[in-house]
Short mmCIF file of C-alpha atoms in Angstrom, two decimals:
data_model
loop_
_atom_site.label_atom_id
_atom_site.label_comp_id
_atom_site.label_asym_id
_atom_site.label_seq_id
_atom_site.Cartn_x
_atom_site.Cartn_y
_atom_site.Cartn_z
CA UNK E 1 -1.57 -15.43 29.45
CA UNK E 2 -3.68 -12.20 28.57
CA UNK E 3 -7.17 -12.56 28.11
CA UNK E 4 -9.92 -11.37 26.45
CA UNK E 5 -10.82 -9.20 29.15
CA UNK E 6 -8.03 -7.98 29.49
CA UNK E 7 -7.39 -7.50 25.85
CA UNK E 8 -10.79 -5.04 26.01
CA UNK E 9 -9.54 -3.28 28.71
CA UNK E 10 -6.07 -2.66 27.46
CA UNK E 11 -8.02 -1.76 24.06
CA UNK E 12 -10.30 1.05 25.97
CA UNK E 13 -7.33 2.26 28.19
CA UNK E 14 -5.37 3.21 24.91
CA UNK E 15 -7.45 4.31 22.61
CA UNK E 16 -11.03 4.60 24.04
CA UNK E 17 -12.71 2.10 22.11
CA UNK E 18 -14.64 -0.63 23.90
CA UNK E 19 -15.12 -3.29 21.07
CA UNK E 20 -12.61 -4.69 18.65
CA UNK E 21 -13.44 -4.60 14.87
CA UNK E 22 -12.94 -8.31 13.12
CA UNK E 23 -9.62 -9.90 12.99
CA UNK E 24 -8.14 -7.59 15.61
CA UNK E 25 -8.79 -9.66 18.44
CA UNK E 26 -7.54 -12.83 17.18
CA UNK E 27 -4.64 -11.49 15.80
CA UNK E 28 -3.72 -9.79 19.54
CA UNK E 29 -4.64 -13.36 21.08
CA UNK E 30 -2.20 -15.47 18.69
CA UNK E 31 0.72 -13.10 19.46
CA UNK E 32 0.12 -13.50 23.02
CA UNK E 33 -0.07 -17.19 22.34
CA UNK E 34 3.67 -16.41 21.04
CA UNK E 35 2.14 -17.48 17.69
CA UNK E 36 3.51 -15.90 14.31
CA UNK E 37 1.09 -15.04 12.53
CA UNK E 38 0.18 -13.73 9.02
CA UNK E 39 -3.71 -11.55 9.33
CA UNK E 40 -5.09 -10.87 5.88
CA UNK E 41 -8.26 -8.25 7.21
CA UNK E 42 -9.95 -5.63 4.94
CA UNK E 43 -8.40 -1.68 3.86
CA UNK E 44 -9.67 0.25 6.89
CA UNK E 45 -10.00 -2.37 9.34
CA UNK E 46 -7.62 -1.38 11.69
CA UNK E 47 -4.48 -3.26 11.29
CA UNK E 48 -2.46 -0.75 12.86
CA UNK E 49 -3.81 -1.17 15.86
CA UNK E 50 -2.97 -4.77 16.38
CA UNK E 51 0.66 -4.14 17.00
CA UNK E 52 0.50 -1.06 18.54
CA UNK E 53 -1.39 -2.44 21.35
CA UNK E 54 1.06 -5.41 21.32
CA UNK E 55 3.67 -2.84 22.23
CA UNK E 56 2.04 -1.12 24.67
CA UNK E 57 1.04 -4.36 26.46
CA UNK E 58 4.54 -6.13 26.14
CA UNK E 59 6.57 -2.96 26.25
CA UNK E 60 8.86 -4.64 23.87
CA UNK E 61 10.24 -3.53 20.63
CA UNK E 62 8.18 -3.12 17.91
CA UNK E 63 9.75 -2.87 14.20
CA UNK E 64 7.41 -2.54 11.61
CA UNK E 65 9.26 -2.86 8.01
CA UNK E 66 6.90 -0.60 5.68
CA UNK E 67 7.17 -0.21 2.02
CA UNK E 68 6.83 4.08 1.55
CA UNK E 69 8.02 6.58 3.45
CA UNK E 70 4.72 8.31 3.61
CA UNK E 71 3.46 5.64 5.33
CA UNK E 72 5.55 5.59 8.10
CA UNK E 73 5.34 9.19 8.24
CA UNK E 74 1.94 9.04 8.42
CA UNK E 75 2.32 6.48 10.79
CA UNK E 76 4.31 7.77 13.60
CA UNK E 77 2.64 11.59 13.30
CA UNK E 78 -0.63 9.44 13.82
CA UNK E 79 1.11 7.72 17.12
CA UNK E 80 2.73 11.19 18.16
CA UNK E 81 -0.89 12.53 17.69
CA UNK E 82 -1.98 10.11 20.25
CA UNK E 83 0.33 10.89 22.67
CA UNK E 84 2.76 8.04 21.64
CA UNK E 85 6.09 10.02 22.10
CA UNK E 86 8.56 6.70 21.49
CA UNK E 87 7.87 6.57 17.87
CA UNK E 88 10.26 6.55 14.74
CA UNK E 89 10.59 6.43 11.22
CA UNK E 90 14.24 5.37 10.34
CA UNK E 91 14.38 6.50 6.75
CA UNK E 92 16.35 8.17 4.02
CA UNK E 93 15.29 11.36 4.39
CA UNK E 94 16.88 11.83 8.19
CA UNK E 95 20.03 13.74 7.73
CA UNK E 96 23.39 11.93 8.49
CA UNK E 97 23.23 13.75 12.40
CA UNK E 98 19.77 12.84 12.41
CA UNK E 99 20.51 9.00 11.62
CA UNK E 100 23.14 9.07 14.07
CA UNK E 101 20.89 10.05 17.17
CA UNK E 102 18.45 7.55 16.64
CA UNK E 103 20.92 4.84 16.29
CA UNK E 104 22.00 5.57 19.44
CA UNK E 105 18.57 5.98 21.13
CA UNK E 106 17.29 3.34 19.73
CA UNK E 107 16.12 2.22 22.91
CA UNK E 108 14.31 5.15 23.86
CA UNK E 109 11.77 4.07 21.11
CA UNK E 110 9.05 1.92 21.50
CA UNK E 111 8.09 1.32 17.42
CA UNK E 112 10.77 1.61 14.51
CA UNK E 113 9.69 2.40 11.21
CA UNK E 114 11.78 0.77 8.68
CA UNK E 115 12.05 -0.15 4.94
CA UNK E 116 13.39 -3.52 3.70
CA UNK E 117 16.06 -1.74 2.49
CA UNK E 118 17.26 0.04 5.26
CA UNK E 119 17.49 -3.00 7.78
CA UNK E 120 20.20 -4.28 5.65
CA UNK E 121 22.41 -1.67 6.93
CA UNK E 122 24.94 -3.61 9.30
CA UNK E 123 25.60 -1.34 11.81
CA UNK E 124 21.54 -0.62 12.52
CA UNK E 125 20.84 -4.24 11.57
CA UNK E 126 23.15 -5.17 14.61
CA UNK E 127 21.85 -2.44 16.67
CA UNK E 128 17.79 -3.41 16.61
CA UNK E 129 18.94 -7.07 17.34
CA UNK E 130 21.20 -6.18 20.52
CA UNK E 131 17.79 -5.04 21.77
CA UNK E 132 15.90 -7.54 21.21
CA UNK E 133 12.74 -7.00 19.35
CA UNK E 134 9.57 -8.17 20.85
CA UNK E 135 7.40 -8.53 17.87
CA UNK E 136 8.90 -7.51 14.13
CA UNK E 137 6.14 -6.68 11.48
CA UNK E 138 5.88 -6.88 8.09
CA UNK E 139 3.37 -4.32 6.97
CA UNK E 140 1.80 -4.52 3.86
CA UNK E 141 3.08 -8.37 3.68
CA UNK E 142 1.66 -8.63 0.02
CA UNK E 143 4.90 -7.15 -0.89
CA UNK E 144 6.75 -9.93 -0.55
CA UNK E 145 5.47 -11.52 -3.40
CA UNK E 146 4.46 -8.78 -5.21
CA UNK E 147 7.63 -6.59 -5.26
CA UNK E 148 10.30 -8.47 -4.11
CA UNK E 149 10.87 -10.38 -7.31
CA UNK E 150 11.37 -7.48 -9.76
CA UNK E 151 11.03 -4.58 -7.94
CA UNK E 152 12.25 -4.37 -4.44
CA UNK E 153 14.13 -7.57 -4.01
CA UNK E 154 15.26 -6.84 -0.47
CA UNK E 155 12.19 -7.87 0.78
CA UNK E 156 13.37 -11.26 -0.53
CA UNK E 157 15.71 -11.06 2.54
CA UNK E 158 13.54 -10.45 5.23
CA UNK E 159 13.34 -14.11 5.80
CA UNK E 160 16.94 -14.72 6.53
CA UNK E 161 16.81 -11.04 8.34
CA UNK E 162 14.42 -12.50 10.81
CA UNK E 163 16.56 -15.60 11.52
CA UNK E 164 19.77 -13.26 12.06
CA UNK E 165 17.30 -11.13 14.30
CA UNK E 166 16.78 -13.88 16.59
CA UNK E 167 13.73 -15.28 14.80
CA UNK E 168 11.27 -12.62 17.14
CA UNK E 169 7.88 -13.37 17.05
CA UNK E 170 6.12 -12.15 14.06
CA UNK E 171 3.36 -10.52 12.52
CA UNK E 172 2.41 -10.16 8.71
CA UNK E 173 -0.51 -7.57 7.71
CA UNK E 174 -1.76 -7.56 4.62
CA UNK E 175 -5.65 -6.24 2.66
CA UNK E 176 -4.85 -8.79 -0.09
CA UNK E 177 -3.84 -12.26 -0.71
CA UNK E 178 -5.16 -15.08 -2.83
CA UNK E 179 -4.28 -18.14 -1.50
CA UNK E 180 -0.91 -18.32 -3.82
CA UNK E 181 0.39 -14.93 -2.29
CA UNK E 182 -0.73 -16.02 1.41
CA UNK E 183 1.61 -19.46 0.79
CA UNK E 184 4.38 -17.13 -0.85
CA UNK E 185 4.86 -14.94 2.10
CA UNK E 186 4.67 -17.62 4.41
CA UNK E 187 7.47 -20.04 2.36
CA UNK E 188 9.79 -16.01 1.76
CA UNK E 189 9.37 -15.54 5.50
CA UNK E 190 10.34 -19.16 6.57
CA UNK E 191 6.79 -18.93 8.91
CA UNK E 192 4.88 -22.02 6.86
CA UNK E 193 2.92 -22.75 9.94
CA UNK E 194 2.07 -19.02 10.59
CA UNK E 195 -1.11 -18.80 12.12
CA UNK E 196 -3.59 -16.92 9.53
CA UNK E 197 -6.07 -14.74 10.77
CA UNK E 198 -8.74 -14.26 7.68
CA UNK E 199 -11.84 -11.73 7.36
CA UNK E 200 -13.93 -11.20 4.26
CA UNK E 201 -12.31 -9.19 2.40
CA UNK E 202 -15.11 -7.76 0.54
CA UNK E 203 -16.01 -4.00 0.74
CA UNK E 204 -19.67 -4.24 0.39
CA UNK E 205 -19.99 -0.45 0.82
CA UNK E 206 -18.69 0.21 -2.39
CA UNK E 207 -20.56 -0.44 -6.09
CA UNK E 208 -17.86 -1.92 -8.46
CA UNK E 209 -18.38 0.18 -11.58
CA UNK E 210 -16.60 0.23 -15.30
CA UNK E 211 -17.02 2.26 -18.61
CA UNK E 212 -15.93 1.37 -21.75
CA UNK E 213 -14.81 4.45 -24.14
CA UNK E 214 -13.91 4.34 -28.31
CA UNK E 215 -10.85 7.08 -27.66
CA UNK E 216 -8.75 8.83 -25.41
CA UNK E 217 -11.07 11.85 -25.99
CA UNK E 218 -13.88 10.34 -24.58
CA UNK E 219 -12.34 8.57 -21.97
CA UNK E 220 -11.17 12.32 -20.56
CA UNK E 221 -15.30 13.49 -20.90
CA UNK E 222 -16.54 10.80 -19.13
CA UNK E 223 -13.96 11.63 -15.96
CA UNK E 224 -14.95 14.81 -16.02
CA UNK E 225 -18.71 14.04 -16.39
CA UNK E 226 -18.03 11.53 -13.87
CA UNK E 227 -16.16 14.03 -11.41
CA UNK E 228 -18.07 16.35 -11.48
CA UNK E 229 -21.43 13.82 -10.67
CA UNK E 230 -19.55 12.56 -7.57
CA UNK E 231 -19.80 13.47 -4.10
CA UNK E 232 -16.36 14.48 -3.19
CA UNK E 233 -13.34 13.54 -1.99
CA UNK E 234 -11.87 11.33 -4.44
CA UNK E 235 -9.15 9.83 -5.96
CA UNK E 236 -8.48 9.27 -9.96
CA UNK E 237 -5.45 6.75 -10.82
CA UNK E 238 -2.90 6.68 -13.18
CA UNK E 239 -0.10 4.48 -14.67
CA UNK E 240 1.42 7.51 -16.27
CA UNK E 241 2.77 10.36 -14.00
CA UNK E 242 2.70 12.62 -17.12
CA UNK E 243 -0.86 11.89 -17.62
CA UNK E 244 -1.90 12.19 -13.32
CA UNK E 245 -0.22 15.92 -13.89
CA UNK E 246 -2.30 16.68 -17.02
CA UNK E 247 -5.40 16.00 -16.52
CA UNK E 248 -4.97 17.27 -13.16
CA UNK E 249 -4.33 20.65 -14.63
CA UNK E 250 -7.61 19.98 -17.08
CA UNK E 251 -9.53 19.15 -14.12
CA UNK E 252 -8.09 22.09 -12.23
CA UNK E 253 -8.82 24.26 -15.01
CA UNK E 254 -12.66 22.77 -15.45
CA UNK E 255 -13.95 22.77 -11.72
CA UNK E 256 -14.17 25.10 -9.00
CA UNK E 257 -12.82 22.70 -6.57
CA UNK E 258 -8.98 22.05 -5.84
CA UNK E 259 -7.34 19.59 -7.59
CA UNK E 260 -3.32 18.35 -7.62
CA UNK E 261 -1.61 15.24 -8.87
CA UNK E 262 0.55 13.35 -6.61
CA UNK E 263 3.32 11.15 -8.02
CA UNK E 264 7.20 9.94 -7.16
CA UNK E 265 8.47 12.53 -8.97
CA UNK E 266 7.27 15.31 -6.68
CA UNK E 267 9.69 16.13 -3.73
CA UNK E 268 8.75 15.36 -0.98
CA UNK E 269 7.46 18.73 0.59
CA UNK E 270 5.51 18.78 -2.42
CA UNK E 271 4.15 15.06 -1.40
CA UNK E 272 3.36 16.12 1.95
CA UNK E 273 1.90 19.00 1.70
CA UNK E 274 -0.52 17.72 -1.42
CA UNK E 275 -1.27 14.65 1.34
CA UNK E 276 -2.14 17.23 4.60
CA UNK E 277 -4.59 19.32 1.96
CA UNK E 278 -6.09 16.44 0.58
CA UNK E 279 -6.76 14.89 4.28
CA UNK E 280 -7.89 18.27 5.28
CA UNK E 281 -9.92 18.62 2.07
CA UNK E 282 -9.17 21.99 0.65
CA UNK E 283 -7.68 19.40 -2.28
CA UNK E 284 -11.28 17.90 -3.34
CA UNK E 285 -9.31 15.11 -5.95
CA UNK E 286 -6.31 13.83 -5.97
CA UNK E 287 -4.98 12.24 -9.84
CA UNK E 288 -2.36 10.02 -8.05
CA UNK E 289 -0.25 6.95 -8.96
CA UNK E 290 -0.06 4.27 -7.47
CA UNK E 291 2.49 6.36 -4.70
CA UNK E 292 -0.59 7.77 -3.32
CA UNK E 293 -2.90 5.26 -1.43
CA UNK E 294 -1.36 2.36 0.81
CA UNK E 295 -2.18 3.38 4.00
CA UNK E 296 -3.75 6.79 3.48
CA UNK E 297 -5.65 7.15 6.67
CA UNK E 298 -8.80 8.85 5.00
CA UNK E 299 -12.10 7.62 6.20
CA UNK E 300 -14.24 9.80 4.12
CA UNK E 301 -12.81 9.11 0.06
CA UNK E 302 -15.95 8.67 -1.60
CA UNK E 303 -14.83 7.54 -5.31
CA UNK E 304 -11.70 6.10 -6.69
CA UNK E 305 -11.36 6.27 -10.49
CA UNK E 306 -8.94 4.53 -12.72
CA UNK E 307 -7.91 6.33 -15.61
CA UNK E 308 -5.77 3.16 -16.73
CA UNK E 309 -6.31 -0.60 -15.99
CA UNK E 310 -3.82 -1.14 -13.05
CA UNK E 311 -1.42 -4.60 -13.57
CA UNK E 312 -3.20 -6.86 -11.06
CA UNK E 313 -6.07 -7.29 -9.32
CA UNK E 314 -4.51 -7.34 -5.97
CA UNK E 315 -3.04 -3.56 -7.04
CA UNK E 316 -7.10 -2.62 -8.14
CA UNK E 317 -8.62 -4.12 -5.21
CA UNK E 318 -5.93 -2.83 -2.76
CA UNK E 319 -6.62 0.82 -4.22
CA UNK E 320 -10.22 1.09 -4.54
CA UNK E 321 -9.99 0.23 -0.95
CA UNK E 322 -9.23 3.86 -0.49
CA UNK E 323 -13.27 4.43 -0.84
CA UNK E 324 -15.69 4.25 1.48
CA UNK E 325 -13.64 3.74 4.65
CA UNK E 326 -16.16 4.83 6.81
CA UNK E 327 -18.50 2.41 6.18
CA UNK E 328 -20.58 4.80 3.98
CA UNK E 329 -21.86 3.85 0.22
CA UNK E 330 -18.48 5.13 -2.19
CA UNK E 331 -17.63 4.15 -5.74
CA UNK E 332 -14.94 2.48 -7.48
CA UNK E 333 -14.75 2.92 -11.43
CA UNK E 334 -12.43 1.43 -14.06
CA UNK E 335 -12.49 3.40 -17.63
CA UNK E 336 -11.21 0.95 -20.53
CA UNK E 337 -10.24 2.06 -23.80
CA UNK E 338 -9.11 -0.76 -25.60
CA UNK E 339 -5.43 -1.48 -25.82
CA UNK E 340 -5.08 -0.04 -22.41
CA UNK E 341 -3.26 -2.62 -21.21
CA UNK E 342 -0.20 -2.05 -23.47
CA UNK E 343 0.69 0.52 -20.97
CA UNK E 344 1.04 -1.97 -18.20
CA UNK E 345 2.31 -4.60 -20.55
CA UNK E 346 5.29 -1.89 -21.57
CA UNK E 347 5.64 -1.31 -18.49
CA UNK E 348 6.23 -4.95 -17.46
CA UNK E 349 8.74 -5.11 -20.25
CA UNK E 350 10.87 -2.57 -19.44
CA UNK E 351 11.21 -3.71 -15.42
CA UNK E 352 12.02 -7.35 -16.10
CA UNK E 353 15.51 -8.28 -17.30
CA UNK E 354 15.52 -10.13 -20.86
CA UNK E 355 17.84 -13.19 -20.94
CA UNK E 356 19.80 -11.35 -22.89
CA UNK E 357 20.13 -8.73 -20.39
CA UNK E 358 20.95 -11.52 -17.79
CA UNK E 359 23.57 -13.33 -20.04
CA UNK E 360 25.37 -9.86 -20.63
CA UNK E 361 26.18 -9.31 -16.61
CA UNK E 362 26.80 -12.60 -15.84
CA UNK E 363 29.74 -12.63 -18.89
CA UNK E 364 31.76 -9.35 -17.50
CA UNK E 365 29.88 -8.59 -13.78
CA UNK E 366 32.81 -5.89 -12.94
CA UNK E 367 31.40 -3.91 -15.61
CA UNK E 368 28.62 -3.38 -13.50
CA UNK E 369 29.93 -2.91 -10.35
CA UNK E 370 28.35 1.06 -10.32
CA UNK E 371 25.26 0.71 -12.27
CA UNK E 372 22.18 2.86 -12.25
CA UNK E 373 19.71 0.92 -14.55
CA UNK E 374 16.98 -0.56 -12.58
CA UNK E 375 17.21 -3.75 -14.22
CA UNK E 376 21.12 -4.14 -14.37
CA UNK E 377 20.52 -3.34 -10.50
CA UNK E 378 18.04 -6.11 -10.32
CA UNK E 379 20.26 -8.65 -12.06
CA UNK E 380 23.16 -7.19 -9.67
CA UNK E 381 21.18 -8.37 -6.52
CA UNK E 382 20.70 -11.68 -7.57
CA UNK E 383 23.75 -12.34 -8.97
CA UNK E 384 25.61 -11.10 -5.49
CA UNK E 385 23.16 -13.19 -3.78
CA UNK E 386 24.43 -16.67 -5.48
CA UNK E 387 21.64 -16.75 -8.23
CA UNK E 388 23.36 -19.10 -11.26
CA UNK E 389 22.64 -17.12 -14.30
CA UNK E 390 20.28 -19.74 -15.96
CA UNK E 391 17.88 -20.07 -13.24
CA UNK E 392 18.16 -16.45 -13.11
CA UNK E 393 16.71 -16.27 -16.70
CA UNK E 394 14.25 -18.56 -16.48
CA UNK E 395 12.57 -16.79 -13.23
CA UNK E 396 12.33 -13.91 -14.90
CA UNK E 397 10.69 -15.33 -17.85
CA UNK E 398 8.22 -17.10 -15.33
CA UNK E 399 7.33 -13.33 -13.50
CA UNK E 400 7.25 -11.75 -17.66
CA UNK E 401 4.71 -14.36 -18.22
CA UNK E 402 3.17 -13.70 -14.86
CA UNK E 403 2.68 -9.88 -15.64
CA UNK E 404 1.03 -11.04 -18.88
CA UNK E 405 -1.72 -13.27 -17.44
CA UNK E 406 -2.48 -10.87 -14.15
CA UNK E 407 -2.87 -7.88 -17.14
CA UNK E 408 -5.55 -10.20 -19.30
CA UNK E 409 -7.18 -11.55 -15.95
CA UNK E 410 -7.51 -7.19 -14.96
CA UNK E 411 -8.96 -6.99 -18.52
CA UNK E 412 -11.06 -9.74 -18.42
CA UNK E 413 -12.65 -7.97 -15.22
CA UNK E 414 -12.93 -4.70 -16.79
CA UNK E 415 -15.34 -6.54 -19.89
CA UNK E 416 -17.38 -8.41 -17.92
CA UNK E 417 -20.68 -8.62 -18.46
CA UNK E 418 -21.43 -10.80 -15.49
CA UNK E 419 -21.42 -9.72 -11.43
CA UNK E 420 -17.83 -8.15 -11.54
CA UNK E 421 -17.95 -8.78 -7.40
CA UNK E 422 -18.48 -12.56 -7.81
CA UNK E 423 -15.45 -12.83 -10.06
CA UNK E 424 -13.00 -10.78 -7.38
CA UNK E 425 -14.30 -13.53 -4.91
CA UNK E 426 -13.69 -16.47 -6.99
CA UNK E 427 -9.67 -14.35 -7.42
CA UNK E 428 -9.03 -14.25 -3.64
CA UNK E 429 -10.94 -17.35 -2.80
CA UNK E 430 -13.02 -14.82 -1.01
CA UNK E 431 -17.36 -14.97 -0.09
CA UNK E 432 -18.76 -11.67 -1.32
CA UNK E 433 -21.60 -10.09 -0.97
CA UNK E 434 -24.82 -11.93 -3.21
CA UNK E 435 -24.96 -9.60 -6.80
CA UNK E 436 -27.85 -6.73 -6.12
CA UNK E 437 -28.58 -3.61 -7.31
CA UNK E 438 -25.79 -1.36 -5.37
CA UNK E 439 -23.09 -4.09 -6.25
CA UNK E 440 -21.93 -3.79 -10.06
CA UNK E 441 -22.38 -2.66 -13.37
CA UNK E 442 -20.14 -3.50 -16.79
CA UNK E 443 -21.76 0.48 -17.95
CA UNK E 444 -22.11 2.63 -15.22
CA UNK E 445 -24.63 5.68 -16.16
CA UNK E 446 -25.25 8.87 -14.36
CA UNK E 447 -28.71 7.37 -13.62
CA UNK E 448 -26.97 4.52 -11.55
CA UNK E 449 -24.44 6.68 -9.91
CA UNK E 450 -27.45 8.59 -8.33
CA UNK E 451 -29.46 5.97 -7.65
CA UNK E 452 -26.71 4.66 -4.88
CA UNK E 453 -27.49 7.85 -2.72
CA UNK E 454 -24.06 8.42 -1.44
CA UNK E 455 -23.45 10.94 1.29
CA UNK E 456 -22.62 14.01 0.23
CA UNK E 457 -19.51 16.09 -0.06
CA UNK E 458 -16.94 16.54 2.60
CA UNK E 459 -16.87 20.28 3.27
CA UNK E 460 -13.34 21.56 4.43
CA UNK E 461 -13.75 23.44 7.73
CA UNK E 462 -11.47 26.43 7.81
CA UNK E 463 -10.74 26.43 11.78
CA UNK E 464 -10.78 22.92 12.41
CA UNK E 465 -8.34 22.28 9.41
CA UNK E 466 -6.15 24.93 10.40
CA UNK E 467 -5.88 23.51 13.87
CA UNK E 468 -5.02 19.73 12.05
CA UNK E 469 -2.53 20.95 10.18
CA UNK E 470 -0.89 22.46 13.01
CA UNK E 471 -0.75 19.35 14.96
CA UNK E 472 0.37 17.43 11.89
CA UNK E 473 3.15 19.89 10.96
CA UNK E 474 4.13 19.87 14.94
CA UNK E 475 4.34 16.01 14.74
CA UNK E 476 6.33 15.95 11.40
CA UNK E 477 8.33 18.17 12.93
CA UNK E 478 9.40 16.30 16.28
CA UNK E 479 9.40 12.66 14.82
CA UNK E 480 12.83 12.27 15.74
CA UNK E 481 13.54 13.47 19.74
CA UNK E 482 9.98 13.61 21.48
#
């Protein structure tokens, strides 16, 4: 069995470091004690690394089931960057040829990139498990719970996927998890006794800021006011992709610095090349939905601004985790108008089947055998899947009601008067940081803002950025056959 030792060895062989940061260690040690395990450890802590060393030390398969494409894109260009040549992202956006090679080199690759939904293909499904993965990973595990009920319900599979995989060993990453999510992904994954690795979660690097605003009018002033205060770069959030590409053009229009909004319903050169100039930083701000974030490999974001309230506070802690990731003062700040949360609450509405809904596909399902409504989809899955159409109904009631009290508990945060920090603790069962003057405020000023001395603004360097963007482009461009 591997040591410790032998752990930091491996560890400074590979990537040069000679300590591990918390969490990474005893996440390594479990695996090699052929323990599953689920490790809940702060944005920016390193997670990756865990089961990329795994691989290099087992030389096993490693498949990592991601939820975005940019994230495994930004994955494997960061492994191909490091001289990690075995590296693939399996993903919609391979052309049919493309898909084809891979499939057959599959072992030629040490890591697999892979979305929940793509592992249900048959023909790759049986191809990964004739090789015999030596660790599977479920990155960004949170997802089970969080989107596989209404929103991407093959992760809901990955359970039984595992078992038909052989049951490999197994590793579950995730920034945040009350206690209810951490049992959830453990009961979905059929790993109850998963060993949990748990660090504080608490990013005591960043002040927790909100503003409360009387219109929409003022709520766009006091971004800009705040924008322009803040050392740069930084990202503003949105619920509303219309919105993220408005105000980006107001706030493109108003400051010197670049600024572009990022959402789904860019294509995705458009996506990828707003990402490569915002990492560079010749993009200063980024107005982004929640697309734009999980896994963005950005140490130097020094704000993150929500425009809107997001739905949860798993979603608002999970994002303003994008600040400060260099262990460097940043700010997180929440504007609230009130009656923001109808957005969300619409937005719940219209992504939940109603029983009525339900009761119509269950009566005539062939009418629905080519459907493209998200929620007729939804019902579709479960209904192929054995679901009996009452229980059906009354789980999505329970996950309508669910929405509800996660929107007034994100509220209820936004208005309080008391140490905002304390009350994300008491959320994740977390110990934070004691209240103090760089911790919180319920009406952040300009005054406070500058008395948290944060560093100042990332400058874009012209040479060194061009230089990044060639080796990015380079490993975008040879994901597939290097």
């Amino acid at each position: 069995m591997i040591t410790h030792e032998q752990l930091l060895a491996e560890l400074e062989k590979q990537t040069g470091f000679t300590e591990f940061r918390a969490g990474q260690a005893e996440s390594l040690t479990a695996l090699f004690h052929e323990k599953n395990t689920l490790a809940i450890l702060p944005t920016g802590a390193g997670k990756s690394l865990i089961y990329e060393l795994y691989g290099k030390i087992s030389q096993r398969l490693v498949v990592v089931v991601s939820p975005l494409l940019s994230l495994m894109q930004d994955q494997v260009a960061s492994l191909n960057f490091r001289g990690e040549k075995r590296a693939v992202a399996f993903t919609s956006m391979l052309s049919a040829q493309d898909k084809a090679y891979v499939e057959s080199h599959l072992m030629d690759y040490q890591y697999l990139f892979i979305s929940p939904e793509m592992l249900t293909n048959p023909g790759l499904f049986a191809r990964i498990k004739s090789l015999n993965p030596g660790l599977l990973v479920v990155d960004e595990a949170h997802c089970i719970s969080t989107w596989g009920p209404d929103f991407r319900p093959e992760y809901l599979l990955l359970g039984k996927l595992r078992t038909a995989l052989g049951s490999p060993l197994t590793l579950m990453l995730t920034a945040t998890a009350t206690p209810e999510i951490k049992a959830d992904i453990k009961a979905k994954m059929g790993l109850t006794d998963a060993y949990e690795v748990v660090t504080s979660i608490d990013r005591d690097n960043l002040f927790l800021g909100t503003k409360t605003v009387e219109s929409q009018a003022e709520k766009l002033t006091t971004l800009k006011t705040f924008v322009k205060a803040l050392p740069k770069p930084g990202i503003v959030y949105f619920s509303s992709k219309k919105m993220a590409n408005e105000v980006a053009e107001v706030l493109n229009q108003t400051f010197p610095f670049g600024v572009a909004a990022y959402h789904a319903d860019l294509s995705s050169d458009d996506r990828f090349k707003t990402q490569q100039q915002f990492m560079s930083n010749k993009l200063q701000v980024i107005c982004a939905t929640s697309a734009f974030g999980m896994g963005i490999d950005k140490n130097d974001i020094r704000f993150v601004i929500h425009f809107h309230v997001p739905a949860t506070l798993e979603d608002y802690w999970q994002e303003i985790g994008r600040a400060g990731r260099d262990g460097k003062p940043g700010i997180a700040i929440l504007l609230y108008q009130k009656h923001d949360e109808q957005i969300q609450l619409a937005l719940s509405e219209n992504s939940i089947p109603t029983r009525d809904e339900v009761q119509l596909f269950y009566r005539s399902p062939k009418r629905f055998e080519v459907v493209e409504d998200d929620k007729f989809q939804l019902v579709k899955f479960y209904h192929d899947h054995g679901y009996p159409e009452t229980e059906l109904a009354n789980y999505f009631d329970q996950r309508r009601m669910s929405r509800e009290r996660a929107i007034r508990e994100m509220v209820s945060y936004t208005t309080l008067s008391s140490c905002k920090r304390e009350m994300i603790g008491s959320h994740f069962a977390a110990k934070m940081k004691p209240h103090d003057e760089t911790c919180c405020s319920n009406d952040l000023t300009l005054d406070q803002i500058e008395q948290l001395q944060l560093p100042e603004n990332s400058v874009a360097q012209d040479n060194q950025e061009s230089t990044t963007d060639w080796q990015t482009v380079l490993s975008q461009l040879f994901l597939l056959k290097n």
